[in-house]
XYZ file of N, CA and C in Angstrom:
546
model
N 0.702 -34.198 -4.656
C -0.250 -34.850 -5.527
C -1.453 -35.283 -4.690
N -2.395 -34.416 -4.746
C -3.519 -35.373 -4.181
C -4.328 -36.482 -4.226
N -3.670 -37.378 -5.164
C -3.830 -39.137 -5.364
C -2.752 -39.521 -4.466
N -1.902 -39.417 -4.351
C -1.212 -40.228 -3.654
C -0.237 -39.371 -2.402
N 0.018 -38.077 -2.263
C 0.544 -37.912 -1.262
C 1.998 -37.362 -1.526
N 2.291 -37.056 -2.725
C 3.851 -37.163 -3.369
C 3.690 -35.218 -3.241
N 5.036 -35.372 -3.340
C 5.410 -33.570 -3.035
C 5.318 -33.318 -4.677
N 4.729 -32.517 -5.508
C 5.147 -31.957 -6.462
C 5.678 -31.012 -6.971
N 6.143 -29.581 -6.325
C 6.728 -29.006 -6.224
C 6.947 -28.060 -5.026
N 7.741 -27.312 -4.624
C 8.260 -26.573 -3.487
C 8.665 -25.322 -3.761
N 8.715 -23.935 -3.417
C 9.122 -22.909 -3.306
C 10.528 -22.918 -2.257
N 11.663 -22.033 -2.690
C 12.485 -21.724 -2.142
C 11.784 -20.592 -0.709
N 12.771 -20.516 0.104
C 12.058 -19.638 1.231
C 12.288 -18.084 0.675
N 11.702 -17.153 1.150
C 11.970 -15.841 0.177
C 12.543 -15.349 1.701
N 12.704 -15.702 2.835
C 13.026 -15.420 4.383
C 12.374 -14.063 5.036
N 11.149 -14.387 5.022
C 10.355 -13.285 5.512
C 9.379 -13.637 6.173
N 8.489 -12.828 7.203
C 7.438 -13.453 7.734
C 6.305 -13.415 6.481
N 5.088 -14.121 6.734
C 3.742 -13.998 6.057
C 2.965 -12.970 6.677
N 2.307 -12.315 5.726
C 1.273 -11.832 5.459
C -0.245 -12.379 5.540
N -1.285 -11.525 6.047
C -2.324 -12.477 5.814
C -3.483 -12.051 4.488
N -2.601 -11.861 3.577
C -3.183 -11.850 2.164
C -3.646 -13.471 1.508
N -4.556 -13.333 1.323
C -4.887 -14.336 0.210
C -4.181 -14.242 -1.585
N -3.861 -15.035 -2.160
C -3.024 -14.762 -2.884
C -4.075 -14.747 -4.279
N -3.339 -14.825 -5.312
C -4.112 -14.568 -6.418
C -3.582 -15.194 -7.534
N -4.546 -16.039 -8.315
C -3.519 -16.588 -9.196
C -3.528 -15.946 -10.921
N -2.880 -15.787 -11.887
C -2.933 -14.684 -12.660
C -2.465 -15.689 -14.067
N -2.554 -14.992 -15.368
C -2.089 -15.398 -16.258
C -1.203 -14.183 -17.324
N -0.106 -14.485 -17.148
C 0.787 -13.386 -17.723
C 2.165 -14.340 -18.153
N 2.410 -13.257 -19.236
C 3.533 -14.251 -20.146
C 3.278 -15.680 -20.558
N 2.265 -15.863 -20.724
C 2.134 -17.268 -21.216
C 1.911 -18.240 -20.106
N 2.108 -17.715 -18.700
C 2.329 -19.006 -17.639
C 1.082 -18.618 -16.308
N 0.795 -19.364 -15.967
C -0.211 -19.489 -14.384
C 1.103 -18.963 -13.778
N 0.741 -17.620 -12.641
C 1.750 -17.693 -11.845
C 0.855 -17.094 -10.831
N 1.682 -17.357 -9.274
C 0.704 -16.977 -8.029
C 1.369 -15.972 -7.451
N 0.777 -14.814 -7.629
C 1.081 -13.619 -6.670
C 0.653 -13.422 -5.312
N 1.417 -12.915 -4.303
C 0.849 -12.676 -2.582
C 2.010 -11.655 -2.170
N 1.579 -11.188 -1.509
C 2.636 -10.256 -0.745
C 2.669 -10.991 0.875
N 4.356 -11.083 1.560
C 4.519 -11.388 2.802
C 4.120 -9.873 3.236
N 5.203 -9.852 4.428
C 5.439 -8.495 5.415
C 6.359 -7.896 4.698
N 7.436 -8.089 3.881
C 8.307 -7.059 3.485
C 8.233 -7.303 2.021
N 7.521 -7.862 0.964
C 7.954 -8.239 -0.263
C 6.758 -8.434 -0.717
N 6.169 -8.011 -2.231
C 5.406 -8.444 -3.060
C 5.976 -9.625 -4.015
N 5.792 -10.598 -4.287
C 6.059 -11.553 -4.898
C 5.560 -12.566 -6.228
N 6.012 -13.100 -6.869
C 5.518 -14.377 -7.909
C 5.981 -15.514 -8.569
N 5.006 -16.421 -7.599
C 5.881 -17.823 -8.142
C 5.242 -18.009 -9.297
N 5.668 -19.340 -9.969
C 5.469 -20.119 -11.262
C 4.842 -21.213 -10.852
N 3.521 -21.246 -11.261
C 2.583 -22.198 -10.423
C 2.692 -23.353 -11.438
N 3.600 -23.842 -11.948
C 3.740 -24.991 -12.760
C 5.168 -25.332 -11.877
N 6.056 -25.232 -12.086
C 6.903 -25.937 -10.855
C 7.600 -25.090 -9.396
N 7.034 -24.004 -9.233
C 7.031 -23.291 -7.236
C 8.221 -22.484 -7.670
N 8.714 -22.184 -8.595
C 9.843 -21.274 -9.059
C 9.629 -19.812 -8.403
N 10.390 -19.336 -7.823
C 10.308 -17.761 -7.682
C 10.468 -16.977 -8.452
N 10.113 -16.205 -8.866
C 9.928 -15.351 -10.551
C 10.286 -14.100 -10.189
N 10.051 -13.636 -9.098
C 10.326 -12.223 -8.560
C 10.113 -11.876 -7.348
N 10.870 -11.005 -7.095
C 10.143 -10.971 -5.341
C 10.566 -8.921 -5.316
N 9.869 -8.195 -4.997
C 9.985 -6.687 -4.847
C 10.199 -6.180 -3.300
N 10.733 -5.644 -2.436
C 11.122 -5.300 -1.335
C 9.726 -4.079 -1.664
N 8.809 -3.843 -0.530
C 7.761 -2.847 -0.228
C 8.671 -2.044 0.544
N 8.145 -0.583 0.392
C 8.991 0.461 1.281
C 7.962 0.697 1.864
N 9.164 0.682 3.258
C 7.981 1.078 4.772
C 8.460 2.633 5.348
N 7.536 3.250 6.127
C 7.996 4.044 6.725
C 9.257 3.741 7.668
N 10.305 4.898 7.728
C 11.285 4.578 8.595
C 11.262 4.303 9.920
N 9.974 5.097 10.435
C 9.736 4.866 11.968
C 9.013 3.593 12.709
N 8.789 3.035 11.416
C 7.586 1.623 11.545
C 8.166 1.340 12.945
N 7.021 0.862 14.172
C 7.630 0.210 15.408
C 6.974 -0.945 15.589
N 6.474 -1.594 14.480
C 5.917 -2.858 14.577
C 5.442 -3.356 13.383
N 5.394 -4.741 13.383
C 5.234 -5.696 12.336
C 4.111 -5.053 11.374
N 3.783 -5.022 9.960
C 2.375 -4.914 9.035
C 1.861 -6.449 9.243
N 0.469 -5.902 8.995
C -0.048 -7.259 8.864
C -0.415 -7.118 7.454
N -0.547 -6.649 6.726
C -0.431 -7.018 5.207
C -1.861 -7.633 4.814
N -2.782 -7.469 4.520
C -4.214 -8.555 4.492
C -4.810 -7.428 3.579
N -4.393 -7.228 2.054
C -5.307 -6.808 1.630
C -5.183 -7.582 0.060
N -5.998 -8.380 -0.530
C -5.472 -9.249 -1.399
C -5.177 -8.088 -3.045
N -4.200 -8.655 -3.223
C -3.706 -7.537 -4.358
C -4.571 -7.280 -6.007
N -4.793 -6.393 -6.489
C -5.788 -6.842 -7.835
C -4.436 -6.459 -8.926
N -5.072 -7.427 -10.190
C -4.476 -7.448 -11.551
C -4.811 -7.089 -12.616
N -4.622 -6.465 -13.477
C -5.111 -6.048 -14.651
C -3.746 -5.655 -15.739
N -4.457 -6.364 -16.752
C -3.056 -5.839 -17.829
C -1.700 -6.237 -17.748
N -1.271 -6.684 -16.639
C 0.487 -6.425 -16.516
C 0.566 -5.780 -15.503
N -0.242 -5.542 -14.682
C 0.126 -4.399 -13.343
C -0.766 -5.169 -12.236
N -0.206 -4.947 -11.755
C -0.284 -5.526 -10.029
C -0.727 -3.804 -8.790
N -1.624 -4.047 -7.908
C -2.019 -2.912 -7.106
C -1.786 -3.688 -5.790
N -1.230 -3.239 -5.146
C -1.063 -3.449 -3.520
C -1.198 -2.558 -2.318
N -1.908 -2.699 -1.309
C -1.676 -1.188 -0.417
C -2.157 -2.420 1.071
N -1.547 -1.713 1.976
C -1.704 -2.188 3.292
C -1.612 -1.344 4.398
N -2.087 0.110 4.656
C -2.641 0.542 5.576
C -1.174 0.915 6.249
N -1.171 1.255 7.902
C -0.045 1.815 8.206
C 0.879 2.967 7.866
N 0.085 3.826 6.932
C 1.124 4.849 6.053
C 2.206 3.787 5.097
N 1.785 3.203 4.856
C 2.764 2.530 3.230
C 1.927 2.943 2.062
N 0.607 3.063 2.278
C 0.398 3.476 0.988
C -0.017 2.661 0.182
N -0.133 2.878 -1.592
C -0.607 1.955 -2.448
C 0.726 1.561 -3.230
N 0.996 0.809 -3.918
C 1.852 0.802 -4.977
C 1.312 0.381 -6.065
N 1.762 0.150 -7.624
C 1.340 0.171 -8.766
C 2.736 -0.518 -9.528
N 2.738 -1.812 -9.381
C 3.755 -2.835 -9.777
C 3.461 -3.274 -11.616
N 4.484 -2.951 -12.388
C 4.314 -3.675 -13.742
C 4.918 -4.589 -13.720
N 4.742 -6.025 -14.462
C 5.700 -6.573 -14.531
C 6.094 -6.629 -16.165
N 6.971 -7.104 -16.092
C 8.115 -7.406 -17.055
C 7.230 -8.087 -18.337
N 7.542 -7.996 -19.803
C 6.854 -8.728 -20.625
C 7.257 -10.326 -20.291
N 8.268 -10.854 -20.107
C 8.826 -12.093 -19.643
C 8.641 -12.507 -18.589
N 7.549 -11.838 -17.778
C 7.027 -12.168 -16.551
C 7.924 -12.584 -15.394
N 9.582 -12.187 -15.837
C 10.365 -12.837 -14.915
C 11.070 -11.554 -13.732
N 10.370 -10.244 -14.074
C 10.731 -9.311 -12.961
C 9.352 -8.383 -12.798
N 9.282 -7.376 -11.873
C 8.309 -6.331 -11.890
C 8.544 -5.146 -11.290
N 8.652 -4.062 -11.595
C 9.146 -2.797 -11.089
C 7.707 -2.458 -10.051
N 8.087 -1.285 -9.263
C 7.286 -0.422 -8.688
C 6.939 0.751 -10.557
N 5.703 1.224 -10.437
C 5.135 1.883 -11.267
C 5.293 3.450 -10.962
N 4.118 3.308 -10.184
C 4.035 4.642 -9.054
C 3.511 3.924 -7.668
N 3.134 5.321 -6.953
C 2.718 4.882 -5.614
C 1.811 5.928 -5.147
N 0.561 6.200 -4.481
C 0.051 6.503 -4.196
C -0.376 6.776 -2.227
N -0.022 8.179 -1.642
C -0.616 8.023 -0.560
C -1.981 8.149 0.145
N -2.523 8.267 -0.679
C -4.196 8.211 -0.697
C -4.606 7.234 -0.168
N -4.813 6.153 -0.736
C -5.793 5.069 -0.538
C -4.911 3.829 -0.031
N -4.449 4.227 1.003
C -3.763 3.345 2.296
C -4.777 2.112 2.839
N -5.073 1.314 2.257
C -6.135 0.144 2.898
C -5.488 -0.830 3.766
N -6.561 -0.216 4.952
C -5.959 -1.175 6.353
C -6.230 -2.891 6.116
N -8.006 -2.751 6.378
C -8.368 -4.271 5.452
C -9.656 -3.997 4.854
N -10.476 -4.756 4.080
C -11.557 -4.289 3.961
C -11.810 -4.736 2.211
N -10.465 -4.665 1.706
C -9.950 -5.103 0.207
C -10.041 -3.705 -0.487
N -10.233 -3.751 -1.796
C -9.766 -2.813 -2.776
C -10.761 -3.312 -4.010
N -11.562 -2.303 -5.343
C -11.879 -3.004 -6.332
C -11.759 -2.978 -7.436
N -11.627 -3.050 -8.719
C -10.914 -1.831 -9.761
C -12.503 -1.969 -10.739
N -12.804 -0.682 -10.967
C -14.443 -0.755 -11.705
C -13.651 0.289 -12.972
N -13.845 -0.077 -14.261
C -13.621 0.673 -15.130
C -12.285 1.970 -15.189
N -11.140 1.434 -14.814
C -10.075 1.566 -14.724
C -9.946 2.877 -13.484
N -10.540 2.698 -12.402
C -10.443 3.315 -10.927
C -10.320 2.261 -9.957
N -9.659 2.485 -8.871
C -9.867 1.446 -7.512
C -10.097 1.852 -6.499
N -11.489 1.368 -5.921
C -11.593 2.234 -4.715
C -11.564 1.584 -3.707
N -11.600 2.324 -2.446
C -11.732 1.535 -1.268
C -11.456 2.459 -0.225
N -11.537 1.666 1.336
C -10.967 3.167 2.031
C -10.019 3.089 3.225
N -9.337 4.501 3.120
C -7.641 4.456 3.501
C -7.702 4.296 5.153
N -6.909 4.039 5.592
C -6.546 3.641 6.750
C -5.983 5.463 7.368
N -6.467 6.165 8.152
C -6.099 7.582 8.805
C -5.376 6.909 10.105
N -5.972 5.993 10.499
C -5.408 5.496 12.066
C -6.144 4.454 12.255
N -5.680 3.757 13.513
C -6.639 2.132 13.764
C -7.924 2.723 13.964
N -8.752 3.985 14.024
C -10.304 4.075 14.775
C -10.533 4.773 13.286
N -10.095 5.380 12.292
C -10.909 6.127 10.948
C -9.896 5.983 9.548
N -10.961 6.323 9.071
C -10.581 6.226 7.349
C -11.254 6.611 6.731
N -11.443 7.488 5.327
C -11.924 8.080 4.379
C -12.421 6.871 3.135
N -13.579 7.299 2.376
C -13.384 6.687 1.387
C -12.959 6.952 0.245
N -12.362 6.476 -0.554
C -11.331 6.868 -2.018
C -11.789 6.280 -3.425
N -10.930 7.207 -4.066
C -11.188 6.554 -5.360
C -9.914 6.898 -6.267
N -9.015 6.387 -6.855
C -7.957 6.829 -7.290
C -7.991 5.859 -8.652
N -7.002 6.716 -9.382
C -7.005 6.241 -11.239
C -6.097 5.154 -11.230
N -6.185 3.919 -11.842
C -5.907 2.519 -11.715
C -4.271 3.056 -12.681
N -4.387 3.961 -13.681
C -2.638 4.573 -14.369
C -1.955 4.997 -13.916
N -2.314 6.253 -13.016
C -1.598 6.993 -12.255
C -1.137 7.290 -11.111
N -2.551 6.485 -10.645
C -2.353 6.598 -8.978
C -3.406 8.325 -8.530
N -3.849 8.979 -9.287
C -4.277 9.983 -9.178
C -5.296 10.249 -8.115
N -5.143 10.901 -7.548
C -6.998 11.021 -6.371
C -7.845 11.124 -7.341
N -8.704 10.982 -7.341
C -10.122 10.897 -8.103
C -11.394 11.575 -7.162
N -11.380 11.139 -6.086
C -12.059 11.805 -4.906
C -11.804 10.654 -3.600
N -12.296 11.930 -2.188
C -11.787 11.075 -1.057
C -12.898 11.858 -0.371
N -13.610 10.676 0.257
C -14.675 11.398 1.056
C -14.732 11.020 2.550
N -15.657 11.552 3.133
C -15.853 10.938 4.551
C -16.386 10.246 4.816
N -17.229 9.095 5.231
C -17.927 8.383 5.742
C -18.118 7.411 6.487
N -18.625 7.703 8.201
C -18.932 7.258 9.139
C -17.496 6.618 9.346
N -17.178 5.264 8.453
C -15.793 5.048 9.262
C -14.598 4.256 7.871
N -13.858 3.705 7.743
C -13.204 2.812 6.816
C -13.917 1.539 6.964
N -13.546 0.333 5.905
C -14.168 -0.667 5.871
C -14.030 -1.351 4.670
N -15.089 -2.573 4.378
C -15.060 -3.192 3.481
C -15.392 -3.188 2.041
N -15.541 -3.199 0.851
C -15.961 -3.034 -0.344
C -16.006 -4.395 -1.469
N -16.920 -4.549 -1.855
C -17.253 -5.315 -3.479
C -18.094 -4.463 -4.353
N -17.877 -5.085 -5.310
C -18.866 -3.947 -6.624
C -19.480 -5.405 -7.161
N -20.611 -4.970 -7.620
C -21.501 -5.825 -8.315
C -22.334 -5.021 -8.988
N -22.948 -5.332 -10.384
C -23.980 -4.793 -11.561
C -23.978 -3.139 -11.168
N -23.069 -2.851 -11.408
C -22.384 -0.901 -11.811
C -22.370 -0.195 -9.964
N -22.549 -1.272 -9.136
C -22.742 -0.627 -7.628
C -21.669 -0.812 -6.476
N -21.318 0.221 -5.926
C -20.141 -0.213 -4.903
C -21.056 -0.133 -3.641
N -21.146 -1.634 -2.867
C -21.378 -1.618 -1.581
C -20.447 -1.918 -0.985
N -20.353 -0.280 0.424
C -19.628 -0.595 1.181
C -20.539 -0.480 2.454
N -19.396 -0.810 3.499
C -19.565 -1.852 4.966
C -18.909 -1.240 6.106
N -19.366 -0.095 6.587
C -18.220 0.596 8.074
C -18.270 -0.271 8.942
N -16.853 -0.497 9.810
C -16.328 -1.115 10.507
C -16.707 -1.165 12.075
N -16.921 0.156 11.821
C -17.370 0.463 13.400
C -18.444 0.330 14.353
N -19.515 0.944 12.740
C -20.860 0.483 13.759
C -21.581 -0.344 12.648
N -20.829 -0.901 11.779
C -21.968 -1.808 10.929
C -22.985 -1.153 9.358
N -22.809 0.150 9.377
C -23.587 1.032 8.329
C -23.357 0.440 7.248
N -24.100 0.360 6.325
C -23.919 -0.214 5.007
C -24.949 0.834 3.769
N -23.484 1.003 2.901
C -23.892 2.220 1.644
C -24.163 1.514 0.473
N -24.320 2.216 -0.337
C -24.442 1.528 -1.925
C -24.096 2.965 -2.397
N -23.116 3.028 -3.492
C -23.134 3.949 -4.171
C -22.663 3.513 -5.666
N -23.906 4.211 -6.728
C -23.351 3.940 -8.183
C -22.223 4.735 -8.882
């Protein structure tokens, strides 16, 4: 409580490390609930009393030889949840439940692997660009239903993205270039 200092509610531990996603808070089934993904799990509490509502195990490659860092904040639309974090994991395409109390994997997509940089969804596409290795990445565009490629191009390097008034500016990582494309 920030008047006085009192605990008001608590989350159970889900026993995993964190992620450095920023989380997101959503309105589905009737309730505020806060979605984030750790290192091994996409998740959602019940932001009225810290309840765990669901938690999804992410599939990693088998050979993984080190921790994800996970930092790409997840987008929402409809009942579906989009997540991707670079490393060869890929995207996933999470529904949840009308009762908001579970959420499947949808599909999954290996396209648009985002290291960091975020993700944006413009008129039911999400683009952004995939992680090839820590020094390159393509830019993408894949169908927000299916997971479909849409197109994947080259440019200068991977990086950051926002859309504003019908325009995607993006931001290479490497040497600083900055695009606009409608």
């Amino acid at each position: 409580n920030k008047t006085n200092g009192n605990l008001i509610w608590k989350s159970a531990s889900l026993d995993d490390k964190p992620g450095y996603v920023s989380p997101i808070l959503i309105e589905n089934a009737g309730m505020k609930v806060i979605i984030n993904v750790s290192l091994n799990h996409v998740f959602a509490v019940d932001a009225s009393n810290g309840d765990i509502l669901w938690k999804v195990a992410l599939p990693k490659p088998a050979d993984l030889k080190w921790d994800l860092i996970m930092c790409v904040t997840p987008l929402y639309h409809n009942g579906m949840i989009y997540v991707t974090g670079g490393y060869d994991i890929g995207g996933l395409m999470f529904k949840v439940a009308d009762d908001g109390k579970s959420a499947n994997i949808l599909w999954t997509d290996n396209v648009l692997d985002v290291h960091h940089g975020g993700v944006v969804m413009v008129d039911g596409y999400i683009y952004g660009s995939n992680w090839l290795n820590n020094s390159t990445g393509n830019w993408c565009c894949i169908d927000w239903n299916t997971g479909k490629k849409m197109w994947e191009e080259k440019w200068n390097c991977k990086g950051s993205i926002i859309s504003a008034e019908g325009m995607l500016y993006i931001y290479d990582e490497k040497k600083g270039n900055v695009g606009l494309l409608k």
